[in-house]
Every structure is written in C-alpha cells, then in structure tokens.
Amino acid sequence: MIKGMVDYICDPENAGKRRAIFYVILVVVFASDFIASRHHIAFAWDAIPGWSAFYGFVSCVAIIAVFKFLGSVWLLKKEDYYD
Amino acid sequence: MELFTKPSAVETFYEVVMIDWFHPSILFIAGAFLIPFLKGNVRKAYLVLIPAFAMIAVFSAGEGTYGAHSFLGHEIIFGKVDKLSLVFSYVFTLMAFIGMVYSLHVDDPGQHMAAFLYVGSSLGVVFAGDYFTLFVFWEIMAFASAYLVFARRERRSIDAGFRYLLVHVFGGVCLLGGIILHYADTGSILFGPIEHDGSMGFYLIMIGFILNAAVPPLHAWLPDAYPEATVTGAVFMSAFTTKTAVYVLVRAFAGTEMLMWLGVVMTVYGVGYAMLQNDFRRLLAYHIVSQVGYMVTGIGLGSELALNGSVSHAFTHILYKGLLFMGAGSVIYMTGKRKLSDLGGLYKTMPLTMILYMIAGFSISAFPFFSGFVSKSMIVAAANHDHKAIVSLLLVLASSGTFLSTTLKLPYHMFFGHDSGIRAKEPPLNMLIGMGIAAFLCIAIGVFPGPLYSVLPYPVDFEPYTGDHITGSLGILMFTALGFFMLLKYLHPKNLISLDTDWSYRMGSRVFMRIAKGPVGVYEGFITEVSNTIVLPVIYSLAGIGLWIDRNIVDRFVNSVAAFVLSISASVRRIQTGFLQHYALGMVVGIMVIIIIYSLMGGG
C-alpha cells in the first residue's frame, strides 16, 4: 500500500500535478500569512505580511549563491587532494 | 592517607548501586564486558535489555546527590541528579535503545562493546558532580567512539579515526589544564556554573567543551570522522559527543555572550558547508554543526527560555539526527554507495526508508507538527525576546539552509532525480524498527510537546502553535523549496571534496613529518649512536657489577627485586608498540596519575 502510494506520487508522469499542487501550496501559505494574527512582533519586519516567504526565498538563493561561489573559487578540491 | 574515607567504598557501592538510585553507566560499562561471551539471540536480547533497564533506571530516578564520597581529600560525586541531568539521561538511554535495535544485525562484539562504553561514559559525564569524574568519563567517551570509526576497517577510516583521537586528546588536555587552573584558583573541583572571570582556566575549560560541541574552528573532526564510521557507529556518534558537550556548556557556561555569536556562526557555517558535500553522511555531519549551533546560541543567550530551548533542541535533535543517520546508513548498507553522485531513483525499491528519512528531514527543518518545530522555535523566540535582530535573522536563514540540503537536495538526489539504475531492497527489519521508533517519537513530540516541556530544567511558558508562527515557518520553508526547484540545475552533486580547518593539521602533519625525517632524523641517529657506543656499554658493565654483587653478596630477597625490575623493563619495552592509540591512552593514564599526585600534595 505504502509502496503504491509512493510510486503514484513519485511517478514522473504526474510531474504536472505535483507542480500544480506545489504552486497552490505556495499561494495558500503566502495568503494565510496576511490573515494570521500577530502575537509576537519583536522586529519591524515581523509585522509585514509575507515577510517570511520573501526572507525564506532570499535566504535559499543567498546560501546557494555564496557557498557555490566560495566552493568554486576556493573550497572545492579533487577527491584525491589529501592522498 | 586513606584513599576512601567515609563512607567506606562498600557502603558507597551499596548506596549507588542498590538502594536510592541505580547509576545507568554501571549497566552500560560493566555490561559491555559481558557482550563477547554471548552469542546469537541471547546477545541480541541482552543488547536491547540493557538500554531498556537503563531507561527504567533514569525514568524512575528522583533528584538528589548520590554516590558522593571523599577521594584524596576532595569530594567526588558520581550522581548529581537534577532536572538538567535527568532530561539528558532520558534521551541518551532512549537513543541507546533505538541505536541498539538498529544495530542488532551487526555481528561484531567489539562494536557493540564500544557503543556500550560510549553510551555509559556519556551518562557518566551527565551525572558527574565534579570535574575529576567528568574528565575520566570524557576521555572514555573519546576512545570508545574512536573505535566506532576504526571498526569500519578501511584505510580511510583508520586515518580519520587517528585524526579524531588526536583532536580529542588535545581537547582533553585543554580541559584538564583548565580544571587544574580552576582548582588552583578556587580550591574546588565541584562541577557547576563557572565564574566568567576571563581567566586562563575559564578559557581552557571552555575550549575543551566547545571542541566536543564542534564549534568552528575546532569542529573539523566531526565532518572528518563521522562519515568514515561504521553504518551503526555513526548513529551513536551523531547523538552523544556533541550533546554531552551541550550539557556541560548549559551547566557551566550559560549566558556567555561569546557562545551566542559562536553558535550563530556555527548554524550558518554548517548549512553552507553542507551545500558543498557529495558524501551524504558528511552533508548530514555538517548539519550537526549547524543544529548544535542553535543550542550553543541558546546557551550564550542564557535566559530561561533560551536554555529550555537549547535542552529541548538537544532532545529532539538526538532523535531526528539519529534517524537521518539511520536512513542514510540504510542506503549505504544496502547499496554500498556513499556519494550522492552515485545514487538516484531509490524511491522505487526503498519507499519505507525514504518515508522514514523524510520524517527526520521534516523534523530537522522544523515543519509544524514535527519535533524540531517545538524546540528550535524556543531558541529563536528567546533571541527575539532579547531583541537580538542579527541573531534572529541568521538563525532563520540557517533553517532555510537546513531544509534546503537535508530535506530537499539530499533526498532529491538519493531517492529521485537521475535514476542510477540501483534497485536496492529495504534494509533488515531491525533497522526499519529502529528507524520507526525514532520517527514515531519525532512526530509524537511535534504534535504533543507537553511531556517534553514538562521535563525541561525551567518552567515552560511557551506556545509553539500560534497562527503567525505556523504561517511564518511555512513561508520560510515553502519559498526555500521554490528557490531550490528554480536553481536545481546548479545543484548537481560533483565528485569533489571541500577544504575545512582540518586542512591545517592534515597538511601541517606533512611539514612536521618532513622535519622529523630530515633534521630530527639526523639528530635521532646521532643520539642512537651515542647511546650504543657510550651509554649502553656503561649500563652493561654496571649491570654486570650488579649481577656479581647480586649473585655473590645480596640475599634472595634482592634477587626477587631484580627479577621484578627485569619484568618491568620487559613490559616497558613492550609498551613501545608503535600504535598511536596506545601512546594516546598512555598520555591520558599519565594525566590521571598526575592529578592524583597533585591532589595528594594539595589535599595532604
């Protein structure tokens, strides 16, 4: 049963459906941040609806960009580097 | 001077073992030596019964101080039991049980013994009431865990194991130096909060502790050694060393501002380096650095909310990180591959392993209703509460990075992505059960955080499930996923390794060896020559005279003394085995002897 579910969800033929569901989730998450009541506003940006979506996306891109750059110019070496 | 004054050793043993409280370390450490004599199913039953008994012992333990006695004029305490030590002992025994179930199929008594000694000494540290006890267990931990790296019995593992051991012996020496200075300053070896006086002793103890917590730049031993350990050994290692360090830091260094900044650096450093990894257990190892960073940040913040956050995050972290290493280990065990670039498409034949891994992934990423959500958020809330804007922003940035590589990148390349054609089966049942227990707890803690909150060291006034917290977390996570899928084509794993601070001693040792073979080698040759031509003949002739006197003058009593000396010199000769671990062990034993002599002179 579990295998059947996993096979169905992961089937490459269903890639379109997966993508559609993912976009719906993004919209719902983004929209729900506008109606959630704010309990803890420690910093100014906490009051901005959709801040976390923006910050999450920027963080992800920043981490990839910065460390891919550091890796390519400095940190990454061939596997036999220490041999 | 009597070594043991009141109460007598027998009474103390009776008190510790039999009546008030059963020290769980005794079960593991004494129990380890029975393992080689057991076979088959009896051994399997034994391996899970001992952690089960230990769980009963700690879950039924009451607070108090047990097993205190005077040793060489100092009070040493084996059992300081309070809320802080109890909560760590709960999760340690729990994880020992899970890890043992996961490793039941392993037919290598040495590994099981090492795991038992490792767990037992971690518990010994957690209940240690004084620095002497703490230090002894601290060193047993280092040696027992190193065996779990050696036990893989491959060239790379043995090299990594030696590096691991040397770094930990260095940390142990720093800790010992700090303890001695601390004792010289305060006259006490009791373990507790240290005065933040900025003295040498303060910093040496801190270096000893943060080395085990894998704080950069003293962290490189962790991602160096953990991926080289055995499949089951890495599961134990992921749980105990860094978390005992978190425990001692909470106990002694709460509110040290420097730790707050070091912790923040750790969180970002770990996720950044994880992005560069192809060996997937090394990727997970860098996420230990990152997650322990949250705990260290909480310790640096030092408020009750922050310390509760650090302790609860250690609790949930042990379970989900164990599960991540169990999932990754299952893939190694079934496919023989350790690099993401060699894998792909495993969801077809390992769906259970994938689901269990993903539960751990959602937990470490702090998805609502998974365990990380209820613990990590306390630390971020504590930073917000203290208006530490940069700390708060960087911690949230790091949680985006956590989700990015453990829960998106790693599973994408392992279970989906490019189909490698590998059709590995699910791992053995005991491995699936071990993972199942951990997965169950990850979800149970996430849905019902109450029981976890009730065992934290301070009263909890914190509600994780508020509307804005849920939408805020989901916003971070889902839009991280968006970024991941947009940049996916740049994230293919490559056959490369990354440089880290271990470069200094891996390359530094080569410079050292060159000097050792060059100038030092010439000098050594000269010394040997002098010794052979001058010193040895003198010693031989002296020995000859001694022998003559011995034979002709001295009575049989002295004869036996000579025999004794000969036997010692024979064993001294045998000590020079050329094995590094023997020398390291010798150093530690020597250090302990020095402590005893020192305390004899100080106490007597």
XYZ file of C-alpha atoms in Angstrom:
687
model
C 0.000 0.000 0.000
C 2.727 2.434 1.028
C 4.767 1.426 -1.996
C 1.782 2.010 -4.277
C 1.229 5.484 -2.831
C 4.892 6.394 -3.118
C 5.015 5.080 -6.696
C 1.949 7.108 -7.637
C 3.186 10.320 -6.022
C 6.692 9.990 -7.427
C 5.718 8.781 -10.899
C 7.369 11.087 -13.474
C 4.077 11.097 -15.397
C 2.478 13.011 -12.520
C 5.069 15.788 -12.548
C 2.498 18.276 -13.832
C 0.067 17.523 -10.995
C 2.870 17.733 -8.396
C 3.871 21.123 -9.727
C 0.289 22.378 -9.683
C -0.171 21.253 -6.057
C 3.123 22.897 -5.108
C 2.031 26.236 -6.587
C -1.323 26.019 -4.796
C 0.515 25.412 -1.505
C 2.760 28.425 -2.156
C -0.255 30.654 -2.759
C -2.118 29.341 0.305
C 0.926 29.770 2.569
C 1.580 33.267 1.263
C -2.058 34.315 1.590
C -2.541 32.811 5.059
C 0.262 34.994 6.417
C -1.977 38.001 5.678
C -4.804 36.749 7.906
C -2.746 35.194 10.746
C -2.984 37.309 13.888
C 0.386 38.643 15.030
C 1.243 37.732 18.632
C 4.927 38.395 18.825
C 6.232 41.389 16.926
C 9.837 41.665 18.043
C 11.150 43.448 14.966
C 9.558 45.735 12.389
C 9.686 43.115 9.642
C 7.621 40.647 11.665
C 4.598 42.868 11.035
C 4.946 42.725 7.231
C 2.614 40.087 5.758
C 4.519 37.696 3.538
C 7.874 38.651 5.079
C 8.782 35.044 5.871
C 8.081 33.920 2.290
C 10.307 36.678 0.972
C 13.044 36.035 3.534
C 12.946 32.259 3.017
C 13.376 32.653 -0.723
C 16.184 35.202 -0.347
C 17.964 33.002 2.249
C 17.825 29.985 -0.018
C 19.197 31.866 -3.019
C 21.841 33.618 -0.900
C 23.156 30.384 0.651
C 23.349 28.680 -2.725
C 24.993 31.679 -4.407
C 27.542 32.466 -1.680
C 28.686 28.905 -0.977
C 28.645 27.810 -4.617
C 30.908 30.805 -5.288
C 33.236 30.028 -2.350
C 33.294 26.396 -3.414
C 34.219 27.117 -6.993
C 36.963 29.658 -6.290
C 38.462 28.169 -3.140
C 36.935 25.375 -1.071
C 36.239 22.549 -3.507
C 39.139 20.287 -4.492
C 39.574 16.978 -6.283
C 38.834 13.890 -4.187
C 42.495 12.830 -4.098
C 43.589 16.201 -2.700
C 44.831 14.741 0.627
C 46.259 11.494 -0.849
C 46.345 8.672 53.960
C 43.291 6.605 53.301
C 42.094 6.753 49.744
C 38.464 6.391 50.683
C 37.238 7.985 53.872
C 33.658 7.860 54.975
C 31.519 6.208 53.853
C 33.501 3.100 53.009
C 33.801 2.009 49.429
C 31.487 -0.913 50.039
C 28.847 1.322 51.598
C 29.182 3.767 48.732
C 28.834 0.984 46.212
C 25.765 -0.220 48.049
C 24.317 3.261 48.083
C 24.982 3.980 44.412
C 24.025 0.623 43.031
C 21.400 -0.877 45.219
C 19.177 1.453 47.130
C 18.458 5.051 46.261
C 19.479 5.188 42.697
C 20.940 2.951 40.084
C 23.644 4.681 38.064
C 22.872 3.754 34.426
C 26.568 3.973 33.484
C 27.191 0.859 35.571
C 24.753 -1.077 33.392
C 26.459 0.007 30.185
C 30.110 -0.022 31.247
C 30.056 -3.209 33.305
C 27.562 -4.686 30.862
C 29.882 -4.083 27.915
C 32.333 -6.726 29.129
C 29.749 -9.487 29.003
C 28.977 -8.959 25.303
C 31.863 -11.058 23.871
C 30.689 -14.084 25.860
C 27.161 -14.009 24.465
C 26.112 -15.446 21.139
C 23.184 -15.271 18.740
C 19.756 -14.409 20.053
C 20.907 -14.252 23.676
C 23.276 -11.462 22.733
C 20.568 -9.667 20.757
C 18.185 -9.803 23.696
C 20.932 -8.595 26.015
C 21.794 -5.668 23.738
C 18.278 -4.239 23.922
C 17.546 -5.248 27.531
C 20.450 -3.257 28.988
C 19.319 0.067 27.442
C 15.750 -0.811 28.460
C 16.838 -1.317 32.090
C 18.824 1.916 31.905
C 15.692 3.717 30.708
C 13.757 2.347 33.674
C 16.579 3.423 35.994
C 16.647 7.017 34.780
C 12.901 7.463 34.300
C 12.320 6.301 37.863
C 15.212 8.313 39.353
C 14.498 11.141 41.749
C 16.530 14.305 42.083
C 19.346 14.321 44.592
C 23.041 13.740 45.078
C 24.175 10.149 45.186
C 27.435 8.314 45.386
C 29.353 11.197 46.917
C 32.497 10.297 48.741
C 35.797 11.747 49.654
C 38.655 10.788 47.392
C 42.140 12.107 48.173
C 40.675 14.885 50.240
C 38.183 16.031 47.629
C 34.533 15.338 47.360
C 33.762 13.457 44.190
C 30.210 12.867 43.077
C 29.126 10.193 40.618
C 25.464 11.030 40.742
C 24.360 14.647 40.674
C 20.769 14.152 39.611
C 18.687 17.212 38.815
C 16.252 18.210 36.089
C 19.037 19.141 33.684
C 20.955 15.880 34.021
C 17.748 13.819 34.016
C 16.409 15.172 30.738
C 19.715 14.370 29.015
C 19.754 10.901 30.568
C 16.214 10.256 29.268
C 17.129 10.969 25.681
C 20.542 9.249 25.948
C 19.048 5.974 27.167
C 16.209 6.274 24.648
C 18.671 6.774 21.812
C 20.859 3.935 23.109
C 17.814 1.659 22.878
C 16.938 2.832 19.359
C 20.555 2.605 18.193
C 20.904 -0.914 19.598
C 17.744 -2.105 17.841
C 19.125 -0.583 14.638
C 22.461 -2.388 15.032
C 21.209 -5.829 16.119
C 22.181 -7.400 12.796
C 25.841 -6.413 13.302
C 27.879 -9.473 14.307
C 30.861 -7.614 15.715
C 31.020 -7.722 19.525
C 33.765 -5.075 19.518
C 31.433 -2.501 18.010
C 28.666 -3.279 20.482
C 31.125 -3.030 23.372
C 32.396 0.308 22.112
C 28.824 1.576 21.751
C 28.008 0.472 25.319
C 31.144 2.122 26.730
C 30.375 5.236 24.729
C 26.791 5.495 26.000
C 27.830 4.605 29.545
C 30.557 7.234 29.672
C 28.229 9.877 28.183
C 25.810 9.149 31.007
C 28.757 9.300 33.392
C 29.507 12.848 32.210
C 25.856 13.852 32.515
C 25.670 12.716 36.143
C 29.186 13.835 37.144
C 29.121 16.255 40.047
C 32.834 17.055 39.952
C 35.496 17.692 37.335
C 37.503 14.579 38.135
C 34.615 12.218 37.416
C 33.668 14.291 34.397
C 37.168 14.175 32.951
C 37.533 10.416 33.361
C 34.242 9.719 31.560
C 35.048 12.423 28.984
C 38.182 10.521 27.971
C 36.484 7.114 27.895
C 33.962 8.674 25.509
C 36.703 9.765 23.121
C 38.339 6.335 22.984
C 35.116 4.335 22.773
C 33.759 6.497 19.971
C 37.067 6.373 18.072
C 36.677 2.595 17.956
C 33.402 3.052 16.070
C 35.429 4.782 13.341
C 38.261 2.215 13.347
C 35.737 -0.618 13.186
C 34.988 0.144 9.552
C 38.471 -1.328 8.950
C 39.250 0.658 5.835
C 42.369 2.690 5.274
C 40.481 5.999 5.180
C 38.556 5.179 8.351
C 41.686 4.275 10.254
C 43.356 7.530 9.198
C 40.251 9.529 10.116
C 39.996 7.662 13.431
C 43.551 8.648 14.365
C 42.874 12.286 13.500
C 39.656 12.119 15.547
C 41.501 10.647 18.516
C 44.364 13.147 18.388
C 41.998 16.118 18.228
C 40.036 14.775 21.206
C 43.172 14.072 23.215
C 44.160 17.699 22.528
C 40.724 18.827 23.737
C 41.054 16.611 26.801
C 44.429 18.127 27.655
C 42.965 21.649 27.351
C 40.102 20.628 29.601
C 42.471 19.105 32.145
C 44.707 22.172 32.147
C 41.633 24.303 32.720
C 40.431 22.070 35.535
C 43.807 22.284 37.288
C 43.925 26.080 36.971
C 40.322 26.306 38.123
C 41.186 24.161 41.123
C 44.239 26.276 41.896
C 42.061 29.419 41.790
C 39.023 28.207 43.680
C 40.206 25.139 45.613
C 37.166 23.234 44.395
C 36.707 20.501 41.822
C 32.912 20.592 42.012
C 31.327 20.987 38.591
C 28.896 23.855 38.246
C 28.478 27.334 36.784
C 31.895 28.912 36.247
C 32.527 32.499 37.137
C 33.024 34.474 33.919
C 36.309 35.953 35.069
C 38.119 35.622 31.748
C 40.931 33.680 33.433
C 43.069 31.113 31.665
C 41.250 28.303 33.470
C 37.897 29.612 32.264
C 39.012 29.666 28.636
C 40.795 26.297 28.727
C 37.744 24.539 30.136
C 35.616 26.288 27.533
C 37.946 25.192 24.714
C 37.767 21.606 25.963
C 33.980 21.790 25.953
C 33.402 23.638 22.678
C 35.804 21.348 20.860
C 33.390 18.498 21.617
C 30.466 20.719 20.641
C 32.178 21.125 17.238
C 32.362 24.912 17.358
C 34.402 26.285 14.414
C 37.339 26.381 14.024
C 37.523 23.355 16.362
C 34.802 21.417 14.524
C 36.571 19.721 11.630
C 36.994 16.396 13.463
C 33.227 15.862 13.186
C 32.636 16.002 9.419
C 36.031 14.323 9.005
C 35.322 11.260 11.169
C 31.551 10.656 11.213
C 31.215 9.734 7.527
C 34.103 7.277 7.956
C 32.487 5.466 10.898
C 30.555 2.220 10.538
C 26.909 2.472 9.485
C 25.687 1.853 13.024
C 28.599 3.592 14.741
C 27.767 6.914 13.087
C 24.236 6.695 14.527
C 25.656 6.602 18.051
C 28.271 9.251 17.312
C 25.673 11.664 15.946
C 23.877 11.523 19.292
C 26.339 11.560 22.148
C 29.579 13.543 21.823
C 28.161 16.910 20.782
C 25.180 16.625 23.111
C 27.242 15.857 26.221
C 29.164 18.997 25.259
C 25.886 20.920 25.067
C 25.002 19.566 28.511
C 28.264 20.686 30.139
C 28.022 24.086 28.429
C 24.467 24.593 29.728
C 25.668 23.621 33.197
C 28.829 25.738 33.303
C 28.718 28.457 30.637
C 25.102 29.634 30.430
C 24.935 33.312 29.485
C 28.457 33.593 27.999
C 27.873 36.100 25.215
C 30.760 34.819 23.130
C 28.942 31.493 22.808
C 25.911 33.239 21.341
C 27.982 34.575 18.436
C 29.922 31.334 18.014
C 26.607 29.482 17.880
C 25.223 31.778 15.208
C 28.378 31.308 13.138
C 28.008 27.528 13.548
C 24.448 27.482 12.230
C 25.388 29.297 9.020
C 28.794 27.631 8.627
C 27.233 24.173 8.892
C 24.498 24.732 6.335
C 26.896 26.470 3.967
C 29.428 23.656 4.004
C 26.628 21.099 3.742
C 25.796 22.653 0.346
C 29.234 21.623 -0.930
C 29.129 17.962 0.072
C 28.745 14.919 -2.129
C 29.312 12.280 0.585
C 25.835 12.307 2.102
C 26.836 11.400 5.634
C 29.336 14.274 5.516
C 26.464 16.528 4.433
C 24.487 15.352 7.476
C 27.556 15.786 9.695
C 27.780 19.466 8.727
C 24.141 19.765 9.722
C 25.088 18.533 13.193
C 27.458 21.507 13.388
C 24.596 23.732 12.262
C 21.983 22.311 14.655
C 24.328 22.300 17.653
C 24.874 25.953 16.700
C 21.264 26.655 17.693
C 21.883 25.035 21.079
C 25.135 26.944 21.624
C 23.360 30.182 20.677
C 20.689 29.434 23.273
C 23.378 28.786 25.895
C 25.003 32.113 25.035
C 21.664 33.936 25.323
C 21.321 32.359 28.753
C 17.694 33.226 29.555
C 15.428 30.508 30.949
C 13.532 30.401 27.651
C 16.806 30.104 25.712
C 18.231 27.359 27.948
C 14.955 25.430 27.772
C 15.230 25.842 24.013
C 18.789 24.501 23.925
C 17.935 21.499 26.079
C 14.736 20.648 24.215
C 16.516 21.099 20.891
C 19.240 18.703 22.058
C 16.477 16.236 22.929
C 14.678 16.421 19.593
C 17.948 16.692 17.679
C 19.270 13.395 19.038
C 16.173 11.626 17.746
C 15.859 13.214 14.298
C 19.602 13.295 13.639
C 19.846 9.658 14.700
C 17.027 8.944 12.248
C 18.765 10.871 9.451
C 21.948 8.863 10.026
C 19.934 5.633 10.248
C 18.221 6.402 6.937
C 21.483 7.367 5.257
C 23.178 4.329 6.828
C 20.466 2.050 5.454
C 21.192 3.337 1.969
C 24.935 2.719 2.440
C 24.263 -0.725 3.895
C 22.002 -1.756 1.018
C 23.769 -0.078 -1.926
C 27.392 0.177 -0.810
C 27.427 3.751 -2.138
C 28.228 6.806 -0.041
C 28.115 9.607 -2.616
C 25.033 11.393 -3.904
C 26.502 11.440 -7.405
C 26.282 7.610 -7.459
C 22.648 7.422 -6.378
C 19.177 8.313 -7.631
C 15.764 6.730 -8.136
C 15.805 4.668 -4.918
C 12.169 5.529 -4.106
C 11.112 2.620 -6.305
C 12.663 -0.048 -4.112
C 13.209 1.680 -0.737
C 9.934 3.573 -0.141
C 9.841 2.874 3.620
C 13.392 4.078 4.132
C 12.525 7.180 2.141
C 9.416 7.970 4.212
C 11.281 7.428 7.496
C 14.149 9.609 6.277
C 11.709 12.320 5.216
C 10.085 12.352 8.673
C 13.520 13.148 10.099
C 14.026 15.710 7.344
C 10.777 17.480 8.190
C 11.725 17.366 11.882
C 15.172 18.934 11.441
C 13.621 21.556 9.154
C 11.106 22.445 11.898
C 7.933 21.780 9.921
C 4.824 22.284 12.067
C 3.827 19.021 13.830
C 7.362 17.635 13.631
C 9.722 17.694 16.609
C 12.142 20.423 15.503
C 9.291 22.910 15.340
C 8.607 22.836 19.064
C 12.266 23.086 20.139
C 14.103 25.262 17.615
C 11.404 27.925 17.810
C 12.101 28.400 21.520
C 15.677 29.467 20.770
C 14.581 31.869 18.008
C 11.862 33.221 20.319
C 14.474 33.769 23.031
C 16.640 35.741 20.572
C 13.585 37.784 19.564
C 12.705 38.350 23.196
C 16.183 39.770 23.850
C 15.892 41.909 20.672
C 18.901 40.306 19.036
C 17.921 41.130 15.459
C 21.025 39.814 13.682
C 20.994 36.597 15.709
C 17.336 36.029 14.918
C 17.731 36.708 11.199
C 20.752 34.436 10.844
C 19.102 31.593 12.767
C 16.125 31.766 10.404
C 18.434 31.940 7.389
C 20.151 28.786 8.635
C 16.825 26.964 8.988
C 16.170 27.746 5.341
C 19.571 26.193 4.556
C 18.792 23.164 6.718
C 15.634 22.426 4.754
C 17.477 23.092 1.510
C 20.149 20.442 1.853
C 18.845 17.757 4.267
C 15.243 17.613 3.155
C 15.358 18.788 -0.462
C 18.784 18.291 -2.011
C 19.854 15.037 -0.331
C 16.599 13.082 -0.797
C 16.167 14.503 -4.300
C 19.489 13.092 -5.445
C 19.193 9.903 -3.392
C 15.607 8.812 -3.909
C 14.514 10.726 -7.032
C 16.419 12.700 -9.640
C 18.540 10.886 -12.163
C 17.793 7.142 -11.992
C 21.051 5.392 -11.138
C 19.564 2.012 -12.015
C 20.307 0.738 -8.488
C 17.459 -1.456 -7.232
C 18.468 -1.944 -3.590
C 15.965 -3.575 -1.238
C 14.703 -2.196 2.072
C 17.165 -2.755 4.956
C 16.716 -5.592 7.517
C 13.670 -5.473 9.780
C 15.594 -4.456 12.915
C 16.942 -1.387 11.100
C 13.428 -0.428 9.976
C 12.096 -0.890 13.528
C 14.847 1.288 14.984
C 14.020 3.989 12.453
C 10.292 3.519 13.063
C 10.641 4.165 16.809
C 12.649 7.330 16.173
C 10.172 8.508 13.508
C 7.247 7.878 15.845
C 8.904 9.983 18.552
C 9.722 12.794 16.077
C 6.036 13.123 15.209
C 4.753 12.488 18.744
C 6.929 15.261 20.201
C 5.919 17.600 17.389
C 2.191 17.012 17.917
C 2.268 16.742 21.735
C 5.156 18.854 23.028
C 3.708 18.873 26.571
C 5.598 15.877 28.005
C 8.915 17.178 26.639
C 8.249 20.657 28.005
C 7.432 19.212 31.435
C 10.899 17.668 31.839
C 12.877 20.784 30.841
C 15.066 22.414 33.513
C 12.917 25.560 33.844
C 9.128 26.050 33.846
C 7.897 26.477 30.268
C 5.705 29.412 29.317
C 5.808 28.969 25.578
C 3.195 28.085 22.980
C 4.698 26.913 19.668
C 1.411 26.593 17.777
C 0.287 30.176 17.178
C -1.126 31.260 13.825
C 1.650 33.617 12.830
C 4.347 31.162 13.898
C 2.870 28.416 11.719
C 2.385 30.631 8.666
C 5.786 32.245 9.205
C 7.581 28.880 9.351
C 5.708 27.515 6.353
C 6.506 30.696 4.441
C 10.226 30.263 5.071
C 10.167 26.574 4.194
C 7.913 26.563 1.135
C 9.641 29.509 -0.500
C 13.000 27.870 0.209
C 11.592 24.937 -1.755
C 10.649 27.327 -4.556
C 14.224 28.617 -4.648
C 15.540 25.042 -4.657
C 13.466 23.953 -7.632
C 14.315 27.131 -9.545
C 18.063 26.616 -9.014
C 18.021 22.816 -9.218
C 20.148 22.677 -12.335
C 23.039 24.300 -10.448
C 22.834 21.810 -7.571
C 24.023 18.578 -9.138
C 26.446 16.776 -6.828
C 30.012 16.736 -8.085
C 32.901 14.407 -7.291
C 34.733 16.991 -5.193
C 35.660 17.424 -1.542
C 35.738 20.660 0.443
C 38.602 22.169 2.403
C 37.961 22.872 6.058
C 40.058 23.679 9.101
C 41.309 20.078 9.246
C 43.499 21.206 6.353
C 45.803 22.785 8.955
C 46.666 19.514 10.679
C 46.351 17.223 7.658
C 48.792 19.320 5.666
C 50.664 20.567 8.765
C 51.475 16.989 9.737
C 53.253 16.561 6.393
C 55.509 19.517 7.120
C 56.110 18.002 10.558
C 56.967 14.612 9.051
C 59.384 16.235 6.612
C 61.159 17.939 9.528
C 61.039 14.693 11.516
C 62.613 12.717 8.698
C 65.169 15.453 7.950
C 66.889 17.354 10.772
C 65.256 15.459 13.637
C 66.042 12.137 11.999
C 69.749 13.048 11.798
C 69.705 14.144 15.436
C 67.969 10.935 16.469
C 70.576 8.899 14.593
C 73.310 10.729 16.476
C 71.628 10.067 19.833
C 71.236 6.380 18.993
C 74.905 6.223 18.048
C 75.958 7.861 21.323
C 73.676 5.562 23.229
C 75.032 2.445 21.513
C 78.717 3.333 21.820
C 78.864 5.063 25.213
C 75.752 4.733 27.334
C 74.890 1.102 26.713
C 78.372 -0.312 27.489
C 78.373 1.652 30.749
C 74.950 0.293 31.620
C 76.012 -3.234 30.662
C 79.094 -3.075 32.825
C 77.085 -1.611 35.712
C 74.577 -4.382 35.255
C 77.426 -6.871 35.266
C 78.705 -5.499 38.557
C 75.183 -5.556 39.894
C 74.784 -9.134 38.808
C 78.046 -10.107 40.510
C 77.015 -8.349 43.719
C 73.613 -9.846 43.431
C 74.896 -13.373 42.974
C 77.650 -13.246 45.497
C 76.599 -10.801 48.192
C 72.931 -9.992 48.346
C 70.391 -12.480 49.605
C 67.377 -13.955 47.803
C 65.163 -11.026 48.691
C 67.133 -8.693 46.474
C 67.186 -11.384 43.832
C 63.464 -11.195 43.613
C 63.615 -7.395 43.412
C 65.947 -7.706 40.440
C 63.551 -10.123 38.805
C 60.781 -7.626 39.365
C 62.765 -4.798 37.799
C 63.574 -7.024 34.838
C 59.932 -7.809 34.320
C 59.040 -4.119 34.440
C 61.722 -3.264 31.924
C 60.400 -6.031 29.697
C 56.934 -4.600 29.869
C 58.237 -1.092 29.312
C 59.876 -2.403 26.173
C 56.555 -3.904 25.150
C 54.766 -0.598 25.712
C 56.599 0.857 22.745
C 54.252 -0.776 20.316
C 54.258 1.911 17.686
C 50.465 2.106 17.913
C 49.296 5.682 18.254
C 46.240 4.775 20.286
C 48.432 3.095 22.907
C 50.514 6.243 23.285
C 47.382 8.378 23.482
C 45.914 6.076 26.115
C 49.232 6.207 27.960
C 49.073 10.004 27.939
C 45.619 10.001 29.440
C 46.524 7.481 32.124
C 49.617 9.539 32.884
C 47.490 12.657 33.173
C 45.219 10.933 35.664
C 48.204 9.789 37.712
C 49.435 13.381 37.748
C 46.052 14.547 39.019
C 46.130 12.016 41.829
C 49.677 13.001 42.841
C 48.704 16.651 42.594
C 45.639 16.199 44.743
C 47.631 14.117 47.234
C 50.054 17.006 47.646
C 47.277 19.585 47.635
C 44.945 17.633 49.887
C 47.534 16.088 52.165
